[in-house]
Amino acid sequence: MLELDGVRAGYGAVNVLWDVTLAARAGQVTAIIGPNGAGKTTLLRAVMGLLPLAAGGVRLDGADLAGTPTWRRAGLSLAMVPEGRMLFRDMSVEDNLAMGAYPPARRAGLAQALERAYARFPRLRERRRQAAGALSGGEAQMLALARGLMAEPRLLIVDEPSLGLAPRLVDELFELLAGLKADGRAILLVEQNTARAVALADHVHLLAGGRLVLSQPAAEVELERLHARYFGRT
Ligand code: ATP
């Protein structure tokens, strides 16, 4: 569904990503792991068109996305749940969800989309009139995911969703991601919880210094070797 081919990108004169080639497929989780500063978030931003590419390309269903602005990519079934959740803290839970109902044409179906979100995340229904800033860490992460799902994207891009969550909530989160995968969605997941990411993923890519240093089917990943590469010991 999504293909990156030789992607180079960075910030101004500083290049961060070097020749990144990978694919995300329907019904599969593609995990990107790597140490702090490896360029994981930069990679997701390049996919969403938040950064210009210095070289290479991003294709969706075979069509090159060069020149397709971020807002239009959202209309093409790509949704991103950013690291740190990026909620509108002073707005209610429900208004945050409504912001995810994009493109505007889909707002006609807002009531149904809200109903689907509340069915998926019953705790958000209970808290729908509360300010997003008053939610617990776990609830805030659920809201960020629910907002990302409002437009029913075929490809969901999730940046470090388990960050700061209690273990029980991490379990819930990964169950939810497994359900989305079973629905046939493509998931591009950046995650620092390597063991959990590998257990859920179909393909695993290790990014270090802006380069993919290991790309493997998840079933072939040996966690110890992966960790050794992760910390640059091999
Ligand atoms: P982390 O796990 O810490 O979030 P990451 O793998 O997601 O790390 P990025 O956030 O993509 O890494 O950062 C990769 C590199 O790009 C880092 O060296 C960082 O300092 C740099 N960088 C990130 N954002 C910017 C920016 N807006 N302007 C300039 N440099 C940036």
PDB file of C-alpha atoms and ligand atoms in Angstrom:
ATOM      1  CA  MET A   1       0.000   0.000   0.000  1.00  0.00           C
ATOM      2  CA  LEU A   2       2.701   2.487   1.083  1.00  0.00           C
ATOM      3  CA  GLU A   3       6.183   2.351  -0.371  1.00  0.00           C
ATOM      4  CA  LEU A   4       9.231   4.427   0.456  1.00  0.00           C
ATOM      5  CA  ASP A   5      11.988   4.231  -2.068  1.00  0.00           C
ATOM      6  CA  GLY A   6      15.431   5.664  -1.328  1.00  0.00           C
ATOM      7  CA  VAL A   7      14.025   8.442   0.846  1.00  0.00           C
ATOM      8  CA  ARG A   8      16.397  11.195   1.958  1.00  0.00           C
ATOM      9  CA  ALA A   9      15.061  14.008   4.089  1.00  0.00           C
ATOM     10  CA  GLY A  10      16.121  16.366   6.838  1.00  0.00           C
ATOM     11  CA  TYR A  11      15.812  19.845   8.197  1.00  0.00           C
ATOM     12  CA  GLY A  12      17.272  22.582   6.028  1.00  0.00           C
ATOM     13  CA  ALA A  13      20.901  21.821   5.302  1.00  0.00           C
ATOM     14  CA  VAL A  14      20.994  18.953   7.824  1.00  0.00           C
ATOM     15  CA  ASN A  15      20.110  15.625   6.262  1.00  0.00           C
ATOM     16  CA  VAL A  16      18.663  13.072   8.703  1.00  0.00           C
ATOM     17  CA  LEU A  17      17.362  10.142   6.599  1.00  0.00           C
ATOM     18  CA  TRP A  18      19.577   8.321   4.141  1.00  0.00           C
ATOM     19  CA  ASP A  19      18.116   6.129   1.411  1.00  0.00           C
ATOM     20  CA  VAL A  20      15.285   4.602   3.388  1.00  0.00           C
ATOM     21  CA  THR A  21      13.382   1.931   1.476  1.00  0.00           C
ATOM     22  CA  LEU A  22      10.469   0.066   3.059  1.00  0.00           C
ATOM     23  CA  ALA A  23       6.824  -0.849   2.530  1.00  0.00           C
ATOM     24  CA  ALA A  24       3.677  -0.986   4.675  1.00  0.00           C
ATOM     25  CA  ARG A  25       0.979  -3.431   3.589  1.00  0.00           C
ATOM     26  CA  ALA A  26      -2.723  -3.854   4.321  1.00  0.00           C
ATOM     27  CA  GLY A  27      -3.412  -6.113   7.286  1.00  0.00           C
ATOM     28  CA  GLN A  28       0.180  -5.831   8.456  1.00  0.00           C
ATOM     29  CA  VAL A  29       2.122  -3.939  11.081  1.00  0.00           C
ATOM     30  CA  THR A  30       5.423  -2.491   9.932  1.00  0.00           C
ATOM     31  CA  ALA A  31       7.512  -1.567  12.963  1.00  0.00           C
ATOM     32  CA  ILE A  32      10.322   0.952  12.973  1.00  0.00           C
ATOM     33  CA  ILE A  33      12.543   0.801  15.982  1.00  0.00           C
ATOM     34  CA  GLY A  34      15.787   2.521  16.834  1.00  0.00           C
ATOM     35  CA  PRO A  35      17.586   4.633  19.414  1.00  0.00           C
ATOM     36  CA  ASN A  36      16.749   8.223  20.264  1.00  0.00           C
ATOM     37  CA  GLY A  37      17.612  10.599  17.472  1.00  0.00           C
ATOM     38  CA  ALA A  38      17.753   7.822  14.851  1.00  0.00           C
ATOM     39  CA  GLY A  39      15.253   9.671  12.682  1.00  0.00           C
ATOM     40  CA  LYS A  40      12.075   7.687  13.348  1.00  0.00           C
ATOM     41  CA  THR A  41       9.796  10.683  13.771  1.00  0.00           C
ATOM     42  CA  THR A  42      11.474  12.376  10.826  1.00  0.00           C
ATOM     43  CA  LEU A  43      10.603   9.322   8.717  1.00  0.00           C
ATOM     44  CA  LEU A  44       6.929   9.507   9.688  1.00  0.00           C
ATOM     45  CA  ARG A  45       6.878  13.228   8.979  1.00  0.00           C
ATOM     46  CA  ALA A  46       8.338  12.608   5.529  1.00  0.00           C
ATOM     47  CA  VAL A  47       5.550  10.100   4.814  1.00  0.00           C
ATOM     48  CA  MET A  48       2.912  12.651   5.809  1.00  0.00           C
ATOM     49  CA  GLY A  49       4.513  15.323   3.626  1.00  0.00           C
ATOM     50  CA  LEU A  50       5.458  17.481   6.606  1.00  0.00           C
ATOM     51  CA  LEU A  51       9.032  17.523   5.304  1.00  0.00           C
ATOM     52  CA  PRO A  52      10.237  17.846   1.714  1.00  0.00           C
ATOM     53  CA  LEU A  53      12.211  14.892   0.346  1.00  0.00           C
ATOM     54  CA  ALA A  54      15.795  15.587  -0.721  1.00  0.00           C
ATOM     55  CA  ALA A  55      15.743  12.387  -2.797  1.00  0.00           C
ATOM     56  CA  GLY A  56      13.675   9.267  -3.339  1.00  0.00           C
ATOM     57  CA  GLY A  57       9.923   8.879  -3.313  1.00  0.00           C
ATOM     58  CA  VAL A  58       6.843   7.919  -1.332  1.00  0.00           C
ATOM     59  CA  ARG A  59       4.102   6.032  -3.164  1.00  0.00           C
ATOM     60  CA  LEU A  60       0.596   5.164  -2.060  1.00  0.00           C
ATOM     61  CA  ASP A  61      -1.105   2.374  -4.006  1.00  0.00           C
ATOM     62  CA  GLY A  62       1.537   2.885  -6.675  1.00  0.00           C
ATOM     63  CA  ALA A  63       0.921   6.647  -7.059  1.00  0.00           C
ATOM     64  CA  ASP A  64       3.783   9.030  -6.265  1.00  0.00           C
ATOM     65  CA  LEU A  65       2.837  11.428  -3.475  1.00  0.00           C
ATOM     66  CA  ALA A  66       5.386  14.088  -4.489  1.00  0.00           C
ATOM     67  CA  GLY A  67       3.535  17.388  -4.610  1.00  0.00           C
ATOM     68  CA  THR A  68       0.585  16.029  -2.605  1.00  0.00           C
ATOM     69  CA  PRO A  69       0.211  18.280   0.444  1.00  0.00           C
ATOM     70  CA  THR A  70      -0.311  16.848   3.916  1.00  0.00           C
ATOM     71  CA  TRP A  71      -4.012  17.733   4.087  1.00  0.00           C
ATOM     72  CA  ARG A  72      -4.647  15.891   0.850  1.00  0.00           C
ATOM     73  CA  ARG A  73      -2.693  12.861   2.082  1.00  0.00           C
ATOM     74  CA  ALA A  74      -5.098  12.766   5.013  1.00  0.00           C
ATOM     75  CA  GLY A  75      -7.924  12.595   2.475  1.00  0.00           C
ATOM     76  CA  LEU A  76      -6.096   9.681   0.825  1.00  0.00           C
ATOM     77  CA  SER A  77      -6.598   7.480   3.861  1.00  0.00           C
ATOM     78  CA  LEU A  78      -3.379   8.256   5.702  1.00  0.00           C
ATOM     79  CA  ALA A  79      -3.692   9.253   9.339  1.00  0.00           C
ATOM     80  CA  MET A  80      -0.953  10.014  11.822  1.00  0.00           C
ATOM     81  CA  VAL A  81      -1.125   9.761  15.608  1.00  0.00           C
ATOM     82  CA  PRO A  82       1.839  11.926  16.625  1.00  0.00           C
ATOM     83  CA  GLU A  83       4.213  11.357  19.513  1.00  0.00           C
ATOM     84  CA  GLY A  84       3.111  13.333  22.548  1.00  0.00           C
ATOM     85  CA  ARG A  85      -0.482  12.985  21.340  1.00  0.00           C
ATOM     86  CA  MET A  86      -0.906  16.634  20.296  1.00  0.00           C
ATOM     87  CA  LEU A  87      -4.391  16.977  21.663  1.00  0.00           C
ATOM     88  CA  PHE A  88      -6.244  20.278  21.915  1.00  0.00           C
ATOM     89  CA  ARG A  89      -6.097  20.397  25.694  1.00  0.00           C
ATOM     90  CA  ASP A  90      -8.749  23.070  26.239  1.00  0.00           C
ATOM     91  CA  MET A  91     -11.236  21.445  23.897  1.00  0.00           C
ATOM     92  CA  SER A  92     -13.574  18.666  24.941  1.00  0.00           C
ATOM     93  CA  VAL A  93     -12.899  15.027  24.134  1.00  0.00           C
ATOM     94  CA  GLU A  94     -15.723  15.109  21.589  1.00  0.00           C
ATOM     95  CA  ASP A  95     -14.433  18.248  19.873  1.00  0.00           C
ATOM     96  CA  ASN A  96     -10.983  16.666  19.634  1.00  0.00           C
ATOM     97  CA  LEU A  97     -12.580  13.671  17.947  1.00  0.00           C
ATOM     98  CA  ALA A  98     -14.501  15.914  15.552  1.00  0.00           C
ATOM     99  CA  MET A  99     -11.187  17.477  14.487  1.00  0.00           C
ATOM    100  CA  GLY A 100     -10.175  14.043  13.214  1.00  0.00           C
ATOM    101  CA  ALA A 101     -13.211  13.747  10.959  1.00  0.00           C
ATOM    102  CA  TYR A 102     -11.409  14.815   7.878  1.00  0.00           C
ATOM    103  CA  PRO A 103     -11.850  15.584   4.993  1.00  0.00           C
ATOM    104  CA  PRO A 104     -14.814  17.897   5.611  1.00  0.00           C
ATOM    105  CA  ALA A 105     -17.001  15.805   3.279  1.00  0.00           C
ATOM    106  CA  ARG A 106     -16.802  13.030   5.855  1.00  0.00           C
ATOM    107  CA  ARG A 107     -18.217  15.357   8.504  1.00  0.00           C
ATOM    108  CA  ALA A 108     -21.631  14.466   7.168  1.00  0.00           C
ATOM    109  CA  GLY A 109     -21.015  11.135   8.857  1.00  0.00           C
ATOM    110  CA  LEU A 110     -19.742  12.719  12.069  1.00  0.00           C
ATOM    111  CA  ALA A 111     -22.414  11.240  14.326  1.00  0.00           C
ATOM    112  CA  GLN A 112     -21.737   7.719  13.078  1.00  0.00           C
ATOM    113  CA  ALA A 113     -17.982   8.239  13.314  1.00  0.00           C
ATOM    114  CA  LEU A 114     -18.342   9.418  16.926  1.00  0.00           C
ATOM    115  CA  GLU A 115     -20.514   6.413  17.688  1.00  0.00           C
ATOM    116  CA  ARG A 116     -17.852   4.075  16.259  1.00  0.00           C
ATOM    117  CA  ALA A 117     -15.162   5.822  18.324  1.00  0.00           C
ATOM    118  CA  TYR A 118     -17.187   5.491  21.544  1.00  0.00           C
ATOM    119  CA  ALA A 119     -17.954   1.844  20.805  1.00  0.00           C
ATOM    120  CA  ARG A 120     -14.236   1.223  20.376  1.00  0.00           C
ATOM    121  CA  PHE A 121     -13.253   3.334  23.406  1.00  0.00           C
ATOM    122  CA  PRO A 122     -16.113   3.293  25.934  1.00  0.00           C
ATOM    123  CA  ARG A 123     -14.140   5.384  28.425  1.00  0.00           C
ATOM    124  CA  LEU A 124     -14.090   8.272  25.960  1.00  0.00           C
ATOM    125  CA  ARG A 125     -17.905   8.248  25.851  1.00  0.00           C
ATOM    126  CA  GLU A 126     -17.993   8.725  29.620  1.00  0.00           C
ATOM    127  CA  ARG A 127     -15.582  11.626  29.339  1.00  0.00           C
ATOM    128  CA  ARG A 128     -16.803  13.199  26.139  1.00  0.00           C
ATOM    129  CA  ARG A 129     -17.660  16.595  27.666  1.00  0.00           C
ATOM    130  CA  GLN A 130     -14.402  16.868  29.649  1.00  0.00           C
ATOM    131  CA  ALA A 131     -11.453  18.911  28.496  1.00  0.00           C
ATOM    132  CA  ALA A 132      -8.840  16.722  26.844  1.00  0.00           C
ATOM    133  CA  GLY A 133      -6.230  18.261  29.150  1.00  0.00           C
ATOM    134  CA  ALA A 134      -7.957  16.646  32.152  1.00  0.00           C
ATOM    135  CA  LEU A 135      -7.549  13.074  30.855  1.00  0.00           C
ATOM    136  CA  SER A 136      -5.095  10.573  32.316  1.00  0.00           C
ATOM    137  CA  GLY A 137      -2.113   9.536  30.191  1.00  0.00           C
ATOM    138  CA  GLY A 138      -3.827   6.350  29.060  1.00  0.00           C
ATOM    139  CA  GLU A 139      -7.079   8.098  28.211  1.00  0.00           C
ATOM    140  CA  ALA A 140      -5.197  10.789  26.306  1.00  0.00           C
ATOM    141  CA  GLN A 141      -3.441   8.145  24.227  1.00  0.00           C
ATOM    142  CA  MET A 142      -6.803   6.496  23.518  1.00  0.00           C
ATOM    143  CA  LEU A 143      -8.207   9.847  22.441  1.00  0.00           C
ATOM    144  CA  ALA A 144      -5.255  10.434  20.114  1.00  0.00           C
ATOM    145  CA  LEU A 145      -5.798   7.014  18.541  1.00  0.00           C
ATOM    146  CA  ALA A 146      -9.552   7.462  18.353  1.00  0.00           C
ATOM    147  CA  ARG A 147      -9.055  10.822  16.642  1.00  0.00           C
ATOM    148  CA  GLY A 148      -6.652   9.215  14.170  1.00  0.00           C
ATOM    149  CA  LEU A 149      -9.308   6.620  13.363  1.00  0.00           C
ATOM    150  CA  MET A 150     -12.191   9.075  12.888  1.00  0.00           C
ATOM    151  CA  ALA A 151     -11.708   9.210   9.121  1.00  0.00           C
ATOM    152  CA  GLU A 152     -11.304   5.389   9.019  1.00  0.00           C
ATOM    153  CA  PRO A 153      -7.836   5.554   7.431  1.00  0.00           C
ATOM    154  CA  ARG A 154      -6.510   2.527   5.586  1.00  0.00           C
ATOM    155  CA  LEU A 155      -3.006   3.380   6.791  1.00  0.00           C
ATOM    156  CA  LEU A 156      -2.459   4.427  10.369  1.00  0.00           C
ATOM    157  CA  ILE A 157       0.883   5.932  11.335  1.00  0.00           C
ATOM    158  CA  VAL A 158       1.529   5.756  15.071  1.00  0.00           C
ATOM    159  CA  ASP A 159       4.504   7.384  16.788  1.00  0.00           C
ATOM    160  CA  GLU A 160       5.579   5.886  20.137  1.00  0.00           C
ATOM    161  CA  PRO A 161       2.054   5.162  21.430  1.00  0.00           C
ATOM    162  CA  SER A 162       3.138   3.305  24.592  1.00  0.00           C
ATOM    163  CA  LEU A 163       5.340   6.135  25.851  1.00  0.00           C
ATOM    164  CA  GLY A 164       4.505   6.875  29.485  1.00  0.00           C
ATOM    165  CA  LEU A 165       1.693   4.309  29.763  1.00  0.00           C
ATOM    166  CA  ALA A 166       1.293   1.910  32.703  1.00  0.00           C
ATOM    167  CA  PRO A 167       1.850  -1.770  31.761  1.00  0.00           C
ATOM    168  CA  ARG A 168      -1.870  -2.612  31.849  1.00  0.00           C
ATOM    169  CA  LEU A 169      -2.601   0.214  29.431  1.00  0.00           C
ATOM    170  CA  VAL A 170       0.236  -0.914  27.180  1.00  0.00           C
ATOM    171  CA  ASP A 171      -1.504  -4.322  27.017  1.00  0.00           C
ATOM    172  CA  GLU A 172      -4.775  -2.615  26.071  1.00  0.00           C
ATOM    173  CA  LEU A 173      -3.050  -0.500  23.466  1.00  0.00           C
ATOM    174  CA  PHE A 174      -1.400  -3.461  21.773  1.00  0.00           C
ATOM    175  CA  GLU A 175      -4.683  -5.399  21.786  1.00  0.00           C
ATOM    176  CA  LEU A 176      -6.273  -2.466  20.050  1.00  0.00           C
ATOM    177  CA  LEU A 177      -3.509  -2.269  17.447  1.00  0.00           C
ATOM    178  CA  ALA A 178      -3.852  -6.027  16.849  1.00  0.00           C
ATOM    179  CA  GLY A 179      -7.583  -5.510  16.233  1.00  0.00           C
ATOM    180  CA  LEU A 180      -6.894  -2.745  13.716  1.00  0.00           C
ATOM    181  CA  LYS A 181      -4.444  -5.004  11.919  1.00  0.00           C
ATOM    182  CA  ALA A 182      -7.030  -7.806  11.867  1.00  0.00           C
ATOM    183  CA  ASP A 183      -9.481  -5.306  10.285  1.00  0.00           C
ATOM    184  CA  GLY A 184      -7.095  -5.133   7.342  1.00  0.00           C
ATOM    185  CA  ARG A 185      -5.548  -1.766   8.054  1.00  0.00           C
ATOM    186  CA  ALA A 186      -1.891  -1.071   7.378  1.00  0.00           C
ATOM    187  CA  ILE A 187      -0.066   0.189  10.450  1.00  0.00           C
ATOM    188  CA  LEU A 188       3.292   1.932  10.443  1.00  0.00           C
ATOM    189  CA  LEU A 189       4.415   1.843  14.047  1.00  0.00           C
ATOM    190  CA  VAL A 190       7.323   3.609  15.715  1.00  0.00           C
ATOM    191  CA  GLU A 191       7.801   2.062  19.116  1.00  0.00           C
ATOM    192  CA  GLN A 192      10.499   2.029  21.780  1.00  0.00           C
ATOM    193  CA  ASN A 193       9.088  -1.107  23.415  1.00  0.00           C
ATOM    194  CA  THR A 194      11.012  -3.380  21.071  1.00  0.00           C
ATOM    195  CA  ALA A 195       9.729  -6.722  22.350  1.00  0.00           C
ATOM    196  CA  ARG A 196       6.086  -5.653  22.091  1.00  0.00           C
ATOM    197  CA  ALA A 197       6.613  -4.105  18.681  1.00  0.00           C
ATOM    198  CA  VAL A 198       8.270  -7.244  17.308  1.00  0.00           C
ATOM    199  CA  ALA A 199       5.528  -9.469  18.775  1.00  0.00           C
ATOM    200  CA  LEU A 200       2.837  -7.485  16.957  1.00  0.00           C
ATOM    201  CA  ALA A 201       4.694  -6.670  13.756  1.00  0.00           C
ATOM    202  CA  ASP A 202       4.942  -8.478  10.451  1.00  0.00           C
ATOM    203  CA  HIS A 203       8.076  -6.613   9.403  1.00  0.00           C
ATOM    204  CA  VAL A 204      10.677  -4.912  11.565  1.00  0.00           C
ATOM    205  CA  HIS A 205      13.089  -2.205  10.496  1.00  0.00           C
ATOM    206  CA  LEU A 206      15.898  -0.942  12.671  1.00  0.00           C
ATOM    207  CA  LEU A 207      16.813   2.663  12.006  1.00  0.00           C
ATOM    208  CA  ALA A 208      20.137   3.996  13.286  1.00  0.00           C
ATOM    209  CA  GLY A 209      21.813   7.228  12.307  1.00  0.00           C
ATOM    210  CA  GLY A 210      19.065   7.803   9.726  1.00  0.00           C
ATOM    211  CA  ARG A 211      19.753   4.535   7.878  1.00  0.00           C
ATOM    212  CA  LEU A 212      17.924   1.214   7.942  1.00  0.00           C
ATOM    213  CA  VAL A 213      20.549  -1.127   9.338  1.00  0.00           C
ATOM    214  CA  LEU A 214      18.299  -4.186   9.592  1.00  0.00           C
ATOM    215  CA  SER A 215      15.035  -5.097   7.840  1.00  0.00           C
ATOM    216  CA  GLN A 216      13.486  -8.470   8.601  1.00  0.00           C
ATOM    217  CA  PRO A 217      10.209 -10.358   8.766  1.00  0.00           C
ATOM    218  CA  ALA A 218       9.232 -10.210  12.449  1.00  0.00           C
ATOM    219  CA  ALA A 219       9.158 -14.010  12.654  1.00  0.00           C
ATOM    220  CA  GLU A 220      12.889 -14.078  11.906  1.00  0.00           C
ATOM    221  CA  VAL A 221      13.893 -11.428  14.417  1.00  0.00           C
ATOM    222  CA  GLU A 222      16.108 -12.561  17.285  1.00  0.00           C
ATOM    223  CA  LEU A 223      15.583 -10.011  20.005  1.00  0.00           C
ATOM    224  CA  GLU A 224      19.066 -10.345  21.459  1.00  0.00           C
ATOM    225  CA  ARG A 225      20.731  -9.731  18.134  1.00  0.00           C
ATOM    226  CA  LEU A 226      18.352  -6.879  17.470  1.00  0.00           C
ATOM    227  CA  HIS A 227      19.221  -5.251  20.783  1.00  0.00           C
ATOM    228  CA  ALA A 228      22.931  -5.670  20.076  1.00  0.00           C
ATOM    229  CA  ARG A 229      22.474  -3.850  16.751  1.00  0.00           C
ATOM    230  CA  TYR A 230      20.220  -1.317  18.447  1.00  0.00           C
ATOM    231  CA  PHE A 231      22.960  -0.345  20.849  1.00  0.00           C
ATOM    232  CA  GLY A 232      25.563  -0.447  18.114  1.00  0.00           C
ATOM    233  CA  ARG A 233      27.484  -3.400  19.516  1.00  0.00           C
ATOM    234  CA  THR A 234      27.643  -5.329  16.225  1.00  0.00           C
TER     235      THR A 234
HETATM  236  P1  ATP B   1      13.263  10.055  19.487  1.00  0.00           P
HETATM  237  O1  ATP B   1      13.122   8.623  19.782  1.00  0.00           O
HETATM  238  O2  ATP B   1      14.164  10.771  20.435  1.00  0.00           O
HETATM  239  O3  ATP B   1      11.972  10.765  19.224  1.00  0.00           O
HETATM  240  P2  ATP B   1      13.718   9.883  16.624  1.00  0.00           P
HETATM  241  O4  ATP B   1      14.339   8.624  16.150  1.00  0.00           O
HETATM  242  O5  ATP B   1      12.250  10.032  16.422  1.00  0.00           O
HETATM  243  O6  ATP B   1      14.112  10.111  18.124  1.00  0.00           O
HETATM  244  P3  ATP B   1      13.947  12.343  15.195  1.00  0.00           P
HETATM  245  O7  ATP B   1      13.039  13.084  16.118  1.00  0.00           O
HETATM  246  O8  ATP B   1      13.440  11.962  13.864  1.00  0.00           O
HETATM  247  O9  ATP B   1      14.497  11.039  15.911  1.00  0.00           O
HETATM  248  O10 ATP B   1      15.279  13.194  15.055  1.00  0.00           O
HETATM  249  C1  ATP B   1      16.333  12.800  14.189  1.00  0.00           C
HETATM  250  C2  ATP B   1      17.371  13.913  14.136  1.00  0.00           C
HETATM  251  O11 ATP B   1      16.797  15.075  13.540  1.00  0.00           O
HETATM  252  C3  ATP B   1      17.916  14.334  15.479  1.00  0.00           C
HETATM  253  O12 ATP B   1      19.300  14.548  15.341  1.00  0.00           O
HETATM  254  C4  ATP B   1      17.211  15.633  15.767  1.00  0.00           C
HETATM  255  O13 ATP B   1      18.026  16.492  16.522  1.00  0.00           O
HETATM  256  C5  ATP B   1      16.964  16.198  14.383  1.00  0.00           C
HETATM  257  N1  ATP B   1      15.740  17.005  14.343  1.00  0.00           N
HETATM  258  C6  ATP B   1      14.508  16.602  14.710  1.00  0.00           C
HETATM  259  N2  ATP B   1      13.604  17.593  14.521  1.00  0.00           N
HETATM  260  C7  ATP B   1      14.295  18.647  14.027  1.00  0.00           C
HETATM  261  C8  ATP B   1      13.936  19.982  13.621  1.00  0.00           C
HETATM  262  N3  ATP B   1      12.653  20.402  13.670  1.00  0.00           N
HETATM  263  N4  ATP B   1      14.917  20.781  13.177  1.00  0.00           N
HETATM  264  C9  ATP B   1      16.187  20.352  13.111  1.00  0.00           C
HETATM  265  N5  ATP B   1      16.602  19.117  13.457  1.00  0.00           N
HETATM  266  C10 ATP B   1      15.669  18.279  13.917  1.00  0.00           C
END
